[in-house]
Coordinates of C-alpha atoms in Angstrom, one line a residue:
M78 CA -28.6 93.3 10.5
P79 CA -24.8 91.9 12.1
N80 CA -23.4 91.8 8.3
S81 CA -24.1 95.8 8.4
A82 CA -21.5 96.6 11.1
P83 CA -19.0 98.8 8.9
E84 CA -15.8 96.2 9.8
I85 CA -17.5 93.3 8.3
K86 CA -19.2 95.1 5.1
R87 CA -14.8 95.7 4.9
A88 CA -14.1 92.8 5.2
M89 CA -16.3 91.3 2.9
L90 CA -15.8 93.0 0.3
D91 CA -12.4 92.6 0.6
A92 CA -12.9 88.2 -0.2
V93 CA -15.0 88.6 -3.0
G94 CA -12.3 91.4 -4.1
V95 CA -14.1 94.5 -5.0
P96 CA -13.7 98.3 -3.8
A97 CA -17.6 99.1 -2.7
A98 CA -20.8 97.2 -3.0
D99 CA -22.3 99.0 -6.2
E100 CA -19.9 97.0 -7.5
L101 CA -21.7 94.3 -7.5
Y102 CA -24.9 95.7 -8.9
G103 CA -23.4 96.1 -11.6
S104 CA -25.7 94.2 -14.0
I105 CA -29.0 95.8 -13.2
P106 CA -29.7 98.9 -15.0
G107 CA -29.2 102.1 -13.4
R108 CA -33.2 103.0 -13.7
L109 CA -34.2 100.2 -12.0
R110 CA -32.0 100.4 -8.9
F111 CA -32.6 102.7 -6.7
P112 CA -30.7 106.4 -6.1
G113 CA -30.0 107.8 -2.2
L114 CA -31.3 106.2 1.1
L115 CA -34.7 104.6 1.5
D116 CA -37.1 106.9 4.6
L117 CA -37.0 104.7 7.2
P118 CA -38.4 104.5 10.3
E119 CA -36.3 104.6 13.8
P120 CA -35.2 101.1 14.3
L121 CA -37.2 98.9 17.0
R122 CA -33.7 97.8 19.3
S123 CA -35.0 95.4 21.3
E124 CA -38.0 92.8 21.7
Y125 CA -40.5 94.4 23.2
E126 CA -40.8 98.1 21.1
L127 CA -41.6 95.2 18.4
R128 CA -43.9 93.6 20.2
R129 CA -45.6 96.7 21.7
H130 CA -46.2 98.2 17.1
V131 CA -46.6 94.4 16.4
T132 CA -49.4 95.0 18.9
G133 CA -50.7 98.1 18.2
V134 CA -51.3 97.1 14.0
L135 CA -53.1 94.2 15.4
D136 CA -54.5 95.8 17.5
R137 CA -56.5 97.9 14.1
N138 CA -58.2 94.7 13.2
E139 CA -61.9 94.3 12.9
S140 CA -62.7 90.8 13.4
A141 CA -65.7 88.7 13.3
A142 CA -65.9 87.7 16.6
E143 CA -65.4 90.9 18.0
R144 CA -68.4 92.2 15.6
L145 CA -72.2 90.5 13.9
S146 CA -70.7 88.8 10.8
F147 CA -72.6 88.3 7.8
L148 CA -69.6 88.5 5.5
G149 CA -69.7 84.5 3.3
G150 CA -68.8 84.0 0.4
G151 CA -66.1 81.4 0.0
C152 CA -65.1 81.8 4.1
W153 CA -68.0 81.8 6.5
P154 CA -68.6 81.9 9.7
H155 CA -68.9 78.4 11.3
Y156 CA -68.7 76.6 14.9
V157 CA -65.7 75.7 15.7
P158 CA -66.1 72.8 18.6
A159 CA -63.0 73.2 20.7
V160 CA -62.3 69.5 19.9
C161 CA -61.5 70.9 16.8
D162 CA -58.5 73.1 18.7
E163 CA -57.8 71.0 20.4
I164 CA -56.9 67.5 18.4
V165 CA -55.2 69.4 15.2
N166 CA -52.9 71.2 17.8
R167 CA -51.5 68.0 19.1
G168 CA -47.6 67.7 18.8
E169 CA -48.5 64.5 15.9
F170 CA -50.5 66.6 14.0
L171 CA -49.3 69.9 13.9
T172 CA -47.8 69.8 11.0
A173 CA -47.9 69.9 7.2
Y174 CA -46.0 67.0 6.2
Y175 CA -46.4 63.2 7.3
G176 CA -43.6 60.8 7.6
D177 CA -43.4 57.8 5.3
T178 CA -45.9 54.2 5.4
Y179 CA -43.5 52.9 9.2
G180 CA -43.4 56.1 10.2
D181 CA -45.9 57.7 10.9
H182 CA -48.5 55.6 10.8
G183 CA -51.0 57.9 13.3
K184 CA -51.1 60.3 11.1
L185 CA -52.3 58.5 8.5
Q186 CA -54.9 56.5 9.6
A187 CA -55.9 59.6 11.0
L188 CA -55.7 60.6 7.1
F189 CA -57.8 57.8 5.5
E190 CA -60.6 58.6 8.4
Y191 CA -61.1 61.8 7.1
A192 CA -61.0 60.5 3.1
S193 CA -63.4 58.0 4.6
M194 CA -66.1 60.5 6.3
I195 CA -65.7 63.1 3.8
G196 CA -66.8 59.9 0.8
E197 CA -69.6 58.5 3.2
L198 CA -70.6 61.9 3.1
V199 CA -70.2 62.7 -0.8
E200 CA -71.4 58.9 -1.2
C201 CA -68.0 58.1 -3.5
D202 CA -65.3 55.7 -2.7
A203 CA -62.6 57.4 -3.5
V204 CA -61.8 60.4 -1.6
S205 CA -58.1 63.3 -1.5
Q206 CA -55.6 64.3 0.7
P207 CA -57.4 68.6 0.6
T208 CA -56.6 70.8 -2.9
Y209 CA -56.0 74.5 -1.8
D210 CA -59.4 75.2 -2.1
W211 CA -62.7 74.9 -3.5
G212 CA -61.1 76.4 -6.5
A213 CA -58.3 74.7 -6.6
A214 CA -60.6 71.8 -6.0
A215 CA -63.2 72.7 -9.2
A216 CA -59.7 73.1 -11.5
T217 CA -58.0 69.7 -10.6
S218 CA -61.7 68.1 -11.5
I219 CA -61.9 69.7 -14.2
C220 CA -58.8 68.3 -15.5
M221 CA -59.3 65.3 -14.1
A222 CA -62.2 65.3 -16.5
A223 CA -60.5 66.5 -19.3
R224 CA -58.0 63.8 -19.1
I225 CA -60.2 61.1 -18.6
T226 CA -62.5 61.7 -21.4
G227 CA -59.6 62.9 -23.9
R228 CA -61.9 66.4 -24.0
R229 CA -60.6 70.0 -24.4
V230 CA -64.3 72.1 -23.2
A231 CA -65.4 72.2 -20.1
L232 CA -68.6 74.1 -19.4
V233 CA -68.1 76.5 -16.2
P234 CA -71.3 78.2 -14.7
A235 CA -71.8 82.5 -14.7
S236 CA -72.5 82.7 -11.0
I237 CA -69.6 81.2 -9.1
G238 CA -67.8 84.0 -8.0
A239 CA -65.0 85.8 -9.9
Q240 CA -61.8 84.1 -7.5
R241 CA -63.1 81.3 -8.2
R242 CA -63.5 81.6 -11.3
S243 CA -60.3 83.0 -12.3
L244 CA -58.1 80.7 -10.2
I245 CA -60.2 77.7 -12.3
E246 CA -59.5 79.6 -15.5
G247 CA -56.3 79.9 -15.0
Y248 CA -55.2 76.8 -13.8
C249 CA -56.6 75.0 -16.8
R250 CA -55.9 77.1 -19.6
P251 CA -52.9 75.1 -21.4
W252 CA -55.6 71.2 -21.1
V253 CA -58.6 72.8 -20.6
E254 CA -61.0 75.6 -22.5
I255 CA -63.1 77.0 -20.2
V256 CA -66.4 77.8 -21.3
T257 CA -69.0 80.6 -18.8
I258 CA -72.8 79.1 -19.2
P259 CA -75.1 82.3 -17.9
F260 CA -77.8 82.3 -15.3
D261 CA -81.4 83.8 -14.8
S262 CA -80.4 87.2 -12.6
G263 CA -84.2 85.7 -12.0
T264 CA -84.3 82.8 -10.2
G265 CA -80.0 81.9 -10.2
V266 CA -80.5 78.8 -12.0
L267 CA -77.9 77.8 -14.8
A268 CA -79.9 78.5 -18.4
L269 CA -80.7 75.1 -20.0
E270 CA -80.8 75.9 -23.8
R271 CA -77.7 77.0 -23.5
I272 CA -76.4 74.3 -21.3
R273 CA -78.0 72.1 -24.2
D274 CA -76.2 74.6 -27.3
A275 CA -73.1 74.4 -25.5
L276 CA -72.5 71.4 -25.0
S277 CA -70.9 69.5 -28.1
P278 CA -68.2 66.6 -29.4
Q279 CA -65.5 68.4 -26.9
T280 CA -66.7 68.9 -23.6
A281 CA -65.3 67.3 -21.4
C282 CA -67.2 68.2 -18.1
V283 CA -70.2 70.6 -17.1
Y284 CA -69.3 71.8 -13.7
L285 CA -71.8 73.1 -11.4
E286 CA -72.3 73.6 -7.7
V287 CA -74.9 72.7 -5.3
P288 CA -75.6 75.5 -3.4
G289 CA -74.0 78.0 -5.3
F290 CA -72.3 81.3 -4.7
L291 CA -75.0 82.8 -4.8
G292 CA -76.3 80.7 -2.4
V293 CA -78.7 79.2 -4.9
I294 CA -80.1 75.4 -5.3
E295 CA -79.5 74.2 -9.0
T296 CA -83.2 72.7 -9.2
Q297 CA -81.6 72.1 -12.4
A298 CA -79.1 69.7 -11.3
E299 CA -80.0 66.4 -12.6
E300 CA -81.9 67.2 -16.1
I301 CA -77.8 69.1 -16.8
A302 CA -76.5 65.7 -15.9
T303 CA -78.2 64.0 -18.1
L304 CA -77.4 66.1 -20.8
S305 CA -73.9 65.9 -19.5
R306 CA -75.0 61.9 -20.2
E307 CA -76.4 61.9 -23.9
A308 CA -73.2 64.3 -25.1
G309 CA -70.3 61.9 -23.6
A310 CA -69.0 64.9 -20.6
L311 CA -68.6 64.1 -16.8
Q312 CA -70.7 65.8 -14.9
I313 CA -68.6 67.5 -12.1
V314 CA -70.5 69.2 -8.7
G315 CA -69.5 71.3 -5.9
V316 CA -71.2 70.9 -3.0
D317 CA -71.1 72.8 0.3
P318 CA -70.2 69.6 2.2
I319 CA -72.4 71.2 5.5
S320 CA -75.3 71.5 3.6
L321 CA -75.8 68.0 3.3
G322 CA -77.1 67.0 6.0
V323 CA -80.6 68.1 3.8
L324 CA -79.4 68.3 0.6
E325 CA -79.5 65.3 -1.4
A326 CA -75.5 63.8 -1.9
P327 CA -74.6 65.1 -5.6
P328 CA -73.4 61.0 -7.0
R329 CA -77.7 60.7 -6.1
Y330 CA -78.4 63.7 -9.0
G331 CA -75.8 62.3 -11.7
A332 CA -72.4 63.9 -10.4
D333 CA -69.3 61.7 -11.5
I334 CA -66.6 64.2 -9.7
V335 CA -68.0 66.1 -6.5
C336 CA -65.8 68.6 -4.7
G337 CA -65.4 71.5 -2.6
E338 CA -65.3 73.8 0.6
L339 CA -63.5 71.9 4.1
Q340 CA -63.4 75.4 6.0
P341 CA -67.2 74.7 7.6
L342 CA -66.6 70.7 9.3
G343 CA -64.4 72.6 12.6
I344 CA -61.8 74.9 10.5
H345 CA -61.9 78.2 11.7
M346 CA -61.8 82.2 10.0
H347 CA -58.3 82.4 9.4
Y348 CA -57.2 86.5 7.5
G349 CA -59.7 84.7 4.4
G350 CA -58.5 81.4 4.9
G351 CA -58.5 78.5 6.6
L352 CA -59.0 76.8 3.5
A353 CA -59.0 73.5 1.8
G354 CA -61.1 72.2 -0.8
F355 CA -61.9 68.0 -2.0
V356 CA -62.1 65.4 -4.4
A357 CA -64.0 62.6 -4.4
S358 CA -65.2 60.1 -7.0
P359 CA -65.8 56.7 -8.1
D360 CA -62.8 54.2 -7.0
T361 CA -62.7 52.6 -10.8
E362 CA -59.0 52.6 -12.5
R363 CA -60.3 54.8 -14.9
F364 CA -60.6 58.2 -12.0
V365 CA -57.7 57.0 -9.6
S366 CA -55.6 57.5 -12.0
E367 CA -55.8 60.2 -12.8
Y368 CA -56.2 62.5 -9.4
P369 CA -52.6 64.3 -8.9
T370 CA -53.4 64.7 -4.8
F371 CA -52.2 61.6 -2.8
L372 CA -54.9 59.4 -1.6
I373 CA -54.6 57.0 1.1
G374 CA -55.7 53.6 1.8
L375 CA -56.2 50.2 3.9
G376 CA -53.8 47.4 4.0
P377 CA -52.6 43.9 4.9
T378 CA -49.6 43.8 7.7
V379 CA -47.7 40.2 8.9
M380 CA -50.5 40.1 11.6
E381 CA -53.3 38.4 10.7
G382 CA -56.0 41.1 11.7
E383 CA -54.1 44.3 11.6
Y384 CA -54.6 46.6 9.6
A385 CA -52.1 49.6 8.1
F386 CA -52.5 52.7 6.1
G387 CA -50.7 53.8 3.1
E388 CA -50.3 55.8 -0.4
V389 CA -52.4 54.6 -2.6
V390 CA -50.9 53.3 -6.6
W391 CA -47.8 55.8 -5.8
E392 CA -46.8 55.8 -8.7
R393 CA -49.2 57.9 -9.7
T394 CA -47.9 60.9 -8.4
S395 CA -46.2 63.5 -9.9
Y396 CA -43.5 62.3 -7.2
V397 CA -42.4 59.1 -9.0
Q398 CA -44.0 61.0 -12.4
R399 CA -41.6 64.0 -12.2
G400 CA -41.8 65.8 -15.9
D401 CA -44.4 63.3 -17.0
S402 CA -47.0 64.6 -14.3
K403 CA -50.1 65.1 -16.2
E404 CA -51.0 67.7 -13.2
Y405 CA -48.7 68.3 -9.3
A406 CA -48.9 68.6 -5.8
G407 CA -47.9 68.9 -2.8
T408 CA -48.0 69.9 0.6
T409 CA -51.1 71.6 0.4
Q410 CA -53.8 71.7 3.5
N411 CA -53.0 67.9 5.4
L412 CA -53.8 69.8 8.9
W413 CA -57.6 71.0 8.4
A414 CA -58.0 67.2 7.1
I415 CA -57.4 66.6 10.3
A416 CA -60.1 69.3 11.5
A417 CA -62.8 67.9 8.9
G418 CA -62.4 64.5 10.5
A419 CA -62.5 65.2 13.8
Y420 CA -65.0 67.7 13.4
L421 CA -67.2 65.3 11.7
G422 CA -66.7 62.2 13.8
L423 CA -67.8 64.6 16.9
V424 CA -71.1 65.5 15.3
G425 CA -72.2 62.5 13.7
P426 CA -75.2 62.3 11.3
Q427 CA -77.6 63.5 12.8
G428 CA -75.7 66.4 14.2
L429 CA -75.1 67.2 10.9
A430 CA -78.7 67.1 9.7
E431 CA -80.4 68.5 12.4
L432 CA -77.0 72.0 11.7
G433 CA -78.3 72.1 8.5
H434 CA -81.9 72.8 9.2
T435 CA -80.9 75.3 11.3
I436 CA -78.7 76.7 9.2
A437 CA -82.1 76.9 6.4
S438 CA -84.6 78.2 9.2
R439 CA -82.4 80.3 9.8
A440 CA -81.3 81.9 7.1
R441 CA -85.1 81.7 5.3
Y442 CA -86.0 83.9 8.1
A443 CA -83.1 87.0 7.9
A444 CA -84.4 86.8 4.0
T445 CA -88.4 87.5 5.9
R446 CA -87.3 90.2 8.2
L447 CA -85.0 91.8 5.3
N448 CA -88.1 91.7 3.0
G449 CA -90.2 93.8 5.3
L450 CA -88.2 96.7 5.0
P451 CA -88.7 99.5 2.3
G452 CA -87.0 99.6 -0.6
V453 CA -85.1 96.2 0.0
R454 CA -85.8 92.7 -2.2
A455 CA -84.6 89.4 0.0
P456 CA -84.1 86.8 -1.4
A457 CA -83.8 88.9 -4.7
L458 CA -83.4 85.1 -6.4
S459 CA -86.3 82.8 -6.5
A460 CA -84.8 79.5 -7.0
P461 CA -84.2 77.8 -3.4
F462 CA -81.1 78.8 -1.0
F463 CA -79.3 77.5 1.7
K464 CA -77.1 79.3 3.6
E465 CA -77.1 82.4 1.7
F466 CA -79.0 84.4 -0.7
V467 CA -79.3 87.9 -2.2
V468 CA -80.5 91.1 -1.0
D469 CA -81.8 94.1 -3.6
F470 CA -80.8 97.4 -2.3
N471 CA -81.7 99.0 -6.1
E472 CA -84.9 100.9 -4.6
S473 CA -83.2 101.7 -1.7
G474 CA -82.2 104.8 -2.9
A475 CA -78.4 104.0 -1.0
S476 CA -75.3 101.5 -3.0
V477 CA -74.3 99.0 -1.7
A478 CA -70.8 100.1 0.0
E479 CA -72.9 103.1 1.6
I480 CA -75.1 100.4 3.2
N481 CA -71.7 98.6 4.3
L482 CA -70.2 102.0 6.1
A483 CA -73.2 102.9 8.0
L484 CA -73.5 99.5 8.9
R485 CA -69.6 98.7 9.9
Q486 CA -70.0 101.9 12.1
R487 CA -72.7 99.7 14.1
G488 CA -70.5 97.2 14.7
I489 CA -72.2 95.0 11.7
F490 CA -70.3 93.4 9.3
G491 CA -73.5 93.7 6.3
G492 CA -73.2 91.7 3.2
L493 CA -71.0 90.8 0.3
D494 CA -71.3 93.5 -2.3
L495 CA -71.8 92.3 -5.6
S496 CA -72.4 95.0 -7.8
A497 CA -68.9 95.3 -9.8
E498 CA -68.8 91.2 -10.4
Y499 CA -72.5 90.7 -10.9
P500 CA -73.6 94.2 -12.9
E501 CA -77.1 93.0 -13.8
L502 CA -78.0 92.6 -9.7
G503 CA -77.6 96.1 -10.0
Q504 CA -76.7 97.4 -6.1
S505 CA -77.4 93.8 -4.3
A506 CA -75.2 92.8 -1.4
L507 CA -74.7 88.2 -0.7
F508 CA -75.7 87.6 2.8
C509 CA -75.0 84.6 5.0
V510 CA -76.8 82.9 8.1
T511 CA -75.6 80.1 9.7
E512 CA -75.6 78.1 13.0
V513 CA -74.1 80.9 15.1
H514 CA -76.2 83.4 14.2
T515 CA -79.5 84.0 16.5
K516 CA -82.8 85.4 15.9
A517 CA -81.5 88.3 18.2
D518 CA -78.2 88.1 15.9
I519 CA -81.2 88.7 13.0
D520 CA -83.8 91.2 14.5
R521 CA -80.6 94.1 15.3
L522 CA -79.3 93.6 11.6
A523 CA -82.8 94.3 10.4
D524 CA -83.5 97.3 13.2
E525 CA -79.8 98.6 12.2
L526 CA -80.4 98.1 8.4
A527 CA -84.4 99.8 9.1
E528 CA -82.9 102.8 10.3
V529 CA -79.4 103.2 7.9
L530 CA -82.1 103.3 5.0

């Protein structure tokens, strides 16, 4: 660093009136201060050396673009059309921020179009600007339900995945008590009687996912929504939007609030990202007034026939409420809303239906192929599934960790190891199959697994 030159350091110390740098750290206890010198490598003295070093580190990566990957569990391998990349990399959009109503009209219109298409997809009239991911969207939805109902308990499935559950519990803890509902380890669906027993006058909402983290389609969704309504609670449904080409929109089976993940809609996998969640609901004041995130709406201008785009009910946001805010919203993931809008506009309703059928049929073919291997049971959960399914290796004599290591040595990323997170499933893994997996890819996985086992 330029200021590390001895003469510059001396001048700085003289300016603040101390003889040595150690006196600046006197308030830090000695036990917390590192003695001696750090064992640092030789400095990189040129841009070329730095580039060579960083390239060497990056070359150690094994990416899903270079390997055959069947990993999912919240970030999935979907094809991203080139037009999505072209649009989000335009200078007008490539920023985390947007300007005011008058200075950034084009981006506000793009965000409005995104919200309109998501709203059409999930059959809701109000759609938020993106949250950080599905977990953040679910947590916000639960907090909204608690404020709407004036209640403080939420029922959440045990099958939603540890990271999402941890995020929900951590975010909601000050306001909402999270009660976990077990699932049937044979079918994957929720235990209906346990929901009925857990519902009380304090229950704000029941949260479920269709399809869930384990790929299972909750076949009792309508019955669960009826139970929620009878108890005076709201029904929240988390959804993978790419499944809605073949599955019904959640409000059709009783959802009051819908949330989910945008990553399947034209967003690449980036070191476990890029993720973005959405929240949708009816556009009545009861729901809209509880959104902490921005809502972009359509309005008239002084010119007849023209439309303007801007924030809706701005006074409800933390930017106005400040210390009295119900929740806080920041920059979040607006760029991914642009990508999702471009994707939905390009694919269209018919394309989304074809995509859904393709994913469902290829996932079914993969489960059938794997189920034919000795010591393997697929799908391990008997309920219908979409895109992801659990594979049981308990009778194979090998652990998921051993299997995945052997597959990786053959250029394949196997399924997500569930053995630690779901001990009731034993040595099981979650495999993901999407439109990017061909029949040849699936056959290769089955053949390599046969050799590994």
